[in-house]
Short mmCIF file of C-alpha atoms in Angstrom, two decimals:
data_model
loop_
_atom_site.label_atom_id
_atom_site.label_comp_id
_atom_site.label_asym_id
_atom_site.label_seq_id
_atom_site.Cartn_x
_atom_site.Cartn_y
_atom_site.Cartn_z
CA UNK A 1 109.19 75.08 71.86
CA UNK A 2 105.95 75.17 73.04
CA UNK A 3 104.84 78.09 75.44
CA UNK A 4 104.92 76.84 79.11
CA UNK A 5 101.48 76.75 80.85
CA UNK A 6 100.51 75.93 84.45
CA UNK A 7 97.22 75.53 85.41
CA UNK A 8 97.15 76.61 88.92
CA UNK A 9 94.70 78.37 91.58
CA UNK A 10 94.16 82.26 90.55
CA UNK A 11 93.44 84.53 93.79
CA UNK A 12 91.57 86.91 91.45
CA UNK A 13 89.12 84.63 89.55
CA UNK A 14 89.17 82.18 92.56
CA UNK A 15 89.33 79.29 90.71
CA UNK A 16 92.16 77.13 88.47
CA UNK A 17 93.29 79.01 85.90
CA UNK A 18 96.09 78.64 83.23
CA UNK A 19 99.58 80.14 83.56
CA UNK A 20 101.38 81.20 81.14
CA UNK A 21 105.06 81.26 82.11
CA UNK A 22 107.75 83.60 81.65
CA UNK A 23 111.17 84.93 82.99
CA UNK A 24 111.96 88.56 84.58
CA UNK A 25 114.81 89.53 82.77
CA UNK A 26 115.91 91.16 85.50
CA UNK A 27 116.77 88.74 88.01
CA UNK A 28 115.14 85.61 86.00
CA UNK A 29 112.72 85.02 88.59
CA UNK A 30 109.41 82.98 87.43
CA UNK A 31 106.64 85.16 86.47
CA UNK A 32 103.29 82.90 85.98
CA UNK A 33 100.53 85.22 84.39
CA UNK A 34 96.79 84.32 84.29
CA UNK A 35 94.92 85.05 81.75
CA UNK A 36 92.98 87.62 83.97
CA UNK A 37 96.48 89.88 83.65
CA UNK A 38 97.08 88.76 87.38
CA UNK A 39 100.57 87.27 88.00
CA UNK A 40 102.77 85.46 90.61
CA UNK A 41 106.29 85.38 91.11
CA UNK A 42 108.85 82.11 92.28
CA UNK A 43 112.17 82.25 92.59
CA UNK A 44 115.06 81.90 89.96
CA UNK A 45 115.70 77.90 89.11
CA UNK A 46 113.16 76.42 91.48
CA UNK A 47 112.82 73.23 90.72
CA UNK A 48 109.48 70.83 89.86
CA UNK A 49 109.12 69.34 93.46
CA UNK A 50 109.43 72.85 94.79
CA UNK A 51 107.41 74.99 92.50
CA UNK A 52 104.53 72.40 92.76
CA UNK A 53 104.88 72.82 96.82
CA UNK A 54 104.49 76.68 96.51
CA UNK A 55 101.65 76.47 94.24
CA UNK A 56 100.17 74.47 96.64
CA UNK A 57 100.54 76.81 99.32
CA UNK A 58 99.47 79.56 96.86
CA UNK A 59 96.26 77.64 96.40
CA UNK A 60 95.62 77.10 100.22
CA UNK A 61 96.43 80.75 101.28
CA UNK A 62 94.13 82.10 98.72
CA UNK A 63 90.90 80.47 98.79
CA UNK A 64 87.91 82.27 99.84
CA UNK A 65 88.94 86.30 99.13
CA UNK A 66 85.95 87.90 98.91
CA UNK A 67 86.94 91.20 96.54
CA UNK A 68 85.37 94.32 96.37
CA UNK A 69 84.72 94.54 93.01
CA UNK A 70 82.38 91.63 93.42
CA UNK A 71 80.48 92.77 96.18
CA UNK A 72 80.31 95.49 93.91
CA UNK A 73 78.92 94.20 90.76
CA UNK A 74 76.98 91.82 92.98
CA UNK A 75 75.05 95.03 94.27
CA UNK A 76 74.70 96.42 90.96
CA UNK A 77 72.92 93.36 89.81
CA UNK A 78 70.37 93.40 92.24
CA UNK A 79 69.27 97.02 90.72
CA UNK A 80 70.31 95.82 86.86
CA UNK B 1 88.39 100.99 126.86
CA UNK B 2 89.98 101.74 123.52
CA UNK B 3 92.92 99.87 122.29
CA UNK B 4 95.83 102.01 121.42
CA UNK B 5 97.62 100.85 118.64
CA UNK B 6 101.26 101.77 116.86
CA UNK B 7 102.60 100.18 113.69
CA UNK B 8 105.96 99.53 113.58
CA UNK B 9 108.00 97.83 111.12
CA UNK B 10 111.12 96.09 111.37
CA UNK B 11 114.39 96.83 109.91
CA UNK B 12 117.74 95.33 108.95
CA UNK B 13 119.76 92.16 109.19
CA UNK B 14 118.15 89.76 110.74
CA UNK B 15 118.85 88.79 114.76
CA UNK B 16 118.62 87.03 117.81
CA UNK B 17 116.14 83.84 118.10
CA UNK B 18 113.68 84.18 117.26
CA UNK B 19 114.93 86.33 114.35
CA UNK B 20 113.80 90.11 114.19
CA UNK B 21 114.84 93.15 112.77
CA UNK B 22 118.37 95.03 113.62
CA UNK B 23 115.90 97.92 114.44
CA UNK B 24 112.09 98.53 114.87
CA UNK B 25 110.65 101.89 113.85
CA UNK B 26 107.02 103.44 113.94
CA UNK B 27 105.73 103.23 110.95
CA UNK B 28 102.82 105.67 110.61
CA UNK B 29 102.82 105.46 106.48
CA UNK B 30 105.14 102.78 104.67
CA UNK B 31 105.93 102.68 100.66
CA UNK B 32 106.79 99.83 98.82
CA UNK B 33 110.64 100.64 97.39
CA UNK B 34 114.25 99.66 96.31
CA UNK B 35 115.31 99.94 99.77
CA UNK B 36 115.67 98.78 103.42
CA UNK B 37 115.39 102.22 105.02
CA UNK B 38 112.34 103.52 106.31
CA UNK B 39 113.45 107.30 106.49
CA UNK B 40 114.67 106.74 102.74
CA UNK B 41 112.14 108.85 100.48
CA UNK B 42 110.39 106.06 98.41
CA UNK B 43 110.71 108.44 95.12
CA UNK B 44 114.50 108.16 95.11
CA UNK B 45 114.55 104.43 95.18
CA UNK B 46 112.00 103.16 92.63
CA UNK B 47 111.05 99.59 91.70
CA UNK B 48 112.58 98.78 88.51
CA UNK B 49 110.01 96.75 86.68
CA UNK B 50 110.56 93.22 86.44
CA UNK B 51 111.89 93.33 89.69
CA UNK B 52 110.50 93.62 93.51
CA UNK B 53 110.30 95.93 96.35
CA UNK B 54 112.15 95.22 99.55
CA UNK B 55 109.78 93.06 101.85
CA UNK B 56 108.18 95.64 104.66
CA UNK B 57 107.89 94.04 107.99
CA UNK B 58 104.92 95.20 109.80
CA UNK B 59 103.88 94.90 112.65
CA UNK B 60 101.53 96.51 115.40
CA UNK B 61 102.14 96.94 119.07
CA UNK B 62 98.68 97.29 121.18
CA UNK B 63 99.68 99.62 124.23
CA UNK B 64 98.95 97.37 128.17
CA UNK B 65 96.23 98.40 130.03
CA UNK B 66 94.81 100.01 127.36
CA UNK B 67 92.40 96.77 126.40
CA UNK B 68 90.96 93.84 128.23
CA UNK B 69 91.09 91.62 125.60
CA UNK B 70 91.86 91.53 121.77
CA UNK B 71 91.20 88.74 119.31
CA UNK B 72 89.93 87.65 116.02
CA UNK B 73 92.72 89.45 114.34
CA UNK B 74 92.38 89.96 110.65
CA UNK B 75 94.57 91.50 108.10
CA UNK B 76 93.65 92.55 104.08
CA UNK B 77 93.96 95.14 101.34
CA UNK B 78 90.75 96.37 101.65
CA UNK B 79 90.59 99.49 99.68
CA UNK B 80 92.20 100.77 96.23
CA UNK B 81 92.93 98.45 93.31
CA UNK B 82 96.94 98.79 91.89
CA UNK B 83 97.73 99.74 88.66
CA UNK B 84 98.57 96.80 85.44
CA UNK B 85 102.23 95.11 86.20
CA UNK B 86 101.73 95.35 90.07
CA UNK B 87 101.13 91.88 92.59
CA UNK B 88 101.42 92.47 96.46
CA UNK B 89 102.02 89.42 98.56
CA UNK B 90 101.56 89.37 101.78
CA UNK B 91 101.97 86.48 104.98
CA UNK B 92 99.61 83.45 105.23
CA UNK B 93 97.06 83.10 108.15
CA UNK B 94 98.18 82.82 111.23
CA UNK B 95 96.92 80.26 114.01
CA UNK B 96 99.36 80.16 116.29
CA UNK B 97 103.44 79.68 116.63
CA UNK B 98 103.23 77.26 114.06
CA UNK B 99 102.78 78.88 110.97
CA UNK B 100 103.76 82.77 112.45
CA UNK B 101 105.97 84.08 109.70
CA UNK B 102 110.00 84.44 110.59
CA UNK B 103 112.27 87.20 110.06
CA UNK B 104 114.43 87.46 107.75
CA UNK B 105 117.01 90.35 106.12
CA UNK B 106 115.18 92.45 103.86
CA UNK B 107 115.61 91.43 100.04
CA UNK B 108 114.39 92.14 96.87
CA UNK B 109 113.86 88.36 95.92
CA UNK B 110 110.48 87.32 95.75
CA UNK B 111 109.68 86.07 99.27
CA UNK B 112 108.30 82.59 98.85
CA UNK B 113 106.78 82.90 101.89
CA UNK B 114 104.60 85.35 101.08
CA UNK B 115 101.98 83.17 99.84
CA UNK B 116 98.91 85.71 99.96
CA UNK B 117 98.00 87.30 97.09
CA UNK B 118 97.11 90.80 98.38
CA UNK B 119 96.87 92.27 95.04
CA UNK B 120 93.10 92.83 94.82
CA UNK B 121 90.98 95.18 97.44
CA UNK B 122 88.65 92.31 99.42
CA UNK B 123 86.30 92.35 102.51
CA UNK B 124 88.45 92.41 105.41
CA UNK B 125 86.26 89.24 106.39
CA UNK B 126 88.03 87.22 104.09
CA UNK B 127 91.47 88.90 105.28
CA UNK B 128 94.04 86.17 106.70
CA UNK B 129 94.12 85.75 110.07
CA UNK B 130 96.36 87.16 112.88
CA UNK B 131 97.71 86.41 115.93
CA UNK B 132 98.81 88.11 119.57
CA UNK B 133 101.76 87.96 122.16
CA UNK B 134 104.06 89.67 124.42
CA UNK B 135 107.55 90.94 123.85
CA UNK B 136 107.32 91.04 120.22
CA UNK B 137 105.96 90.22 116.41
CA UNK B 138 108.85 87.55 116.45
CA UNK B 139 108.08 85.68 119.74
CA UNK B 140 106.38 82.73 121.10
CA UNK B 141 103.20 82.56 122.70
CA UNK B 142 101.43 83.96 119.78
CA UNK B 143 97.31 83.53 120.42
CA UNK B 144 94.32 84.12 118.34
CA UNK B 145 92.89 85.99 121.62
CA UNK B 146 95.17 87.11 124.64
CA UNK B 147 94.48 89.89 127.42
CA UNK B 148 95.88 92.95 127.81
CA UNK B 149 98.04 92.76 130.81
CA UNK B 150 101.33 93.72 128.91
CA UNK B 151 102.22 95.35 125.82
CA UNK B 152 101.22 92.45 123.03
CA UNK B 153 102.14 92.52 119.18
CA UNK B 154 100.45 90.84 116.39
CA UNK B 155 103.23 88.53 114.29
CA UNK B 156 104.58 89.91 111.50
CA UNK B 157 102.18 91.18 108.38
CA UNK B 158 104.84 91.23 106.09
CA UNK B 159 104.33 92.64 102.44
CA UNK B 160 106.21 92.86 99.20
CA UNK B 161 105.33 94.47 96.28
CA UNK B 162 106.34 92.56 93.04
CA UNK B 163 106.47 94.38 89.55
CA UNK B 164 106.13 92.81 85.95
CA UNK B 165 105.17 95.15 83.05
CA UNK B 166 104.41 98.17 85.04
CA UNK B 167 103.92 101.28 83.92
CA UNK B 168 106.32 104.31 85.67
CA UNK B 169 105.34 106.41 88.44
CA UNK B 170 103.38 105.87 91.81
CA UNK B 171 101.10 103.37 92.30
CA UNK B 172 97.86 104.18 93.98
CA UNK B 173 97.69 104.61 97.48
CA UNK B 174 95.98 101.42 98.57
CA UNK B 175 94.42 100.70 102.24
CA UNK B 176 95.75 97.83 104.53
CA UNK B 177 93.16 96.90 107.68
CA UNK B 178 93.72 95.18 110.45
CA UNK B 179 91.18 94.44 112.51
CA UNK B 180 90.64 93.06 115.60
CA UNK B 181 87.55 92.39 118.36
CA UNK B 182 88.66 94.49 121.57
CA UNK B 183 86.97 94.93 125.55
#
């Protein structure tokens, strides 16, 4: 079986990234990593209608962070 | 004037309508950890990885008479970055009533209301919003700007820390801002 990717909105990059997803095998929640390292959690057996609801919420609650890491590296490119 | 400010953060099963902790404590420094219990040292209660921390409901009371006005509320991780294996969520912006976030018992499922990623550091500019009101982080009337005639409380900033491939040990010691216009 294939491995099971999501491409969803990634808080980190700020943009759509892809997913891959996984299982805790602790309490087999729903752990989607992007390929940045970053990763979100959903609950145990969610289903489609409701996963696709919280990643749409994800999406809207994220957009626009501004980190500090850019506003680093933004700096250090003016002096670069 | 200067605003004076106290954190608190709520504890317990949840109660009364609107729902709020069984009991709210001051909450001058607050670790992520397997438990409900603020006075419980965080180091005897670890996270085990692949699991999550206990949600942390914050909240902060701003003293009457203290302030004329506060608004503009705003609340981040602003300083610090986590270690690998380590995603903080924290509540969505907050308008008004509407979308305040809702008490609820302590767990260490992830919160699916928690839709903020808080993981990364980021200008408090871009932080999600906050609101004010009287009686409590659980009540109605909450406002984006509201005077200072009573005691007022922003709505909850709740947090949970959510672990995947960590590595043992503390995590850093990150900085959560709230900020707010006062006069």
């Amino acid at each position: 079986m294939a491995t099971p990717i999501k491409t969803f909105f990634c808080a980190k990059e700020q943009k759509d990234t892809e997913h891959v997803l996984t299982t805790s095998p602790i309490n087999a929640e729903i752990i989607a990593t992007c390929e940045c390292g970053e990763f979100v959690k959903f609950s145990a057996n969610i289903n489609r209608e409701e996963f696709d609801r919280q990643i749409e919420a994800y999406s809207v609650a994220n957009q626009g962070q501004v980190s500090t890491e850019a506003i680093e590296e933004n700096l250090q490119a003016l002096v670069d | 004037m200067a605003a004076t400010t106290t954190w608190y953060a709520d504890h317990g099963t949840q109660t009364g309508s609107p729902t709020k902790g069984t009991s709210r404590d001051a909450a001058s420094d607050v670790n992520w950890k397997n438990a409900d219990v603020q006075a419980t040292t965080y180091s005897t209660v670890p996270i085990t990885d692949g699991a999550n921390s206990y949600e942390i409901w914050l909240n902060c009371k701003f003293t009457a008479s203290t302030f004329n006005q506060i608004s503009a509320g705003l609340f981040a991780h602003t300083s610090t970055a986590f270690g690998t294996g380590l995603t903080l969520k924290g509540p969505a912006a907050c308008t008004g009533d509407g979308d305040r976030l809702l008490y609820t018992t302590p767990a260490t499922t992830a919160n699916s209301n928690l839709t903020t990623n808080m993981t990364s550091a980021i200008a408090i500019g871009s932080g999600v919003g906050v609101c004010f009101g009287a009686t409590g982080p659980e009540a109605t009337g909450k406002a984006t700007s509201i005077d200072g005639t009573v005691d007022r409380y922003t709505n909850f900033l709740t947090t949970q820390l959510q672990v995947s491939g960590a590595a043992a040990g503390d995590t850093a010691q990150v900085t959560l801002t709230l900020q707010f216009n006062e006069n």
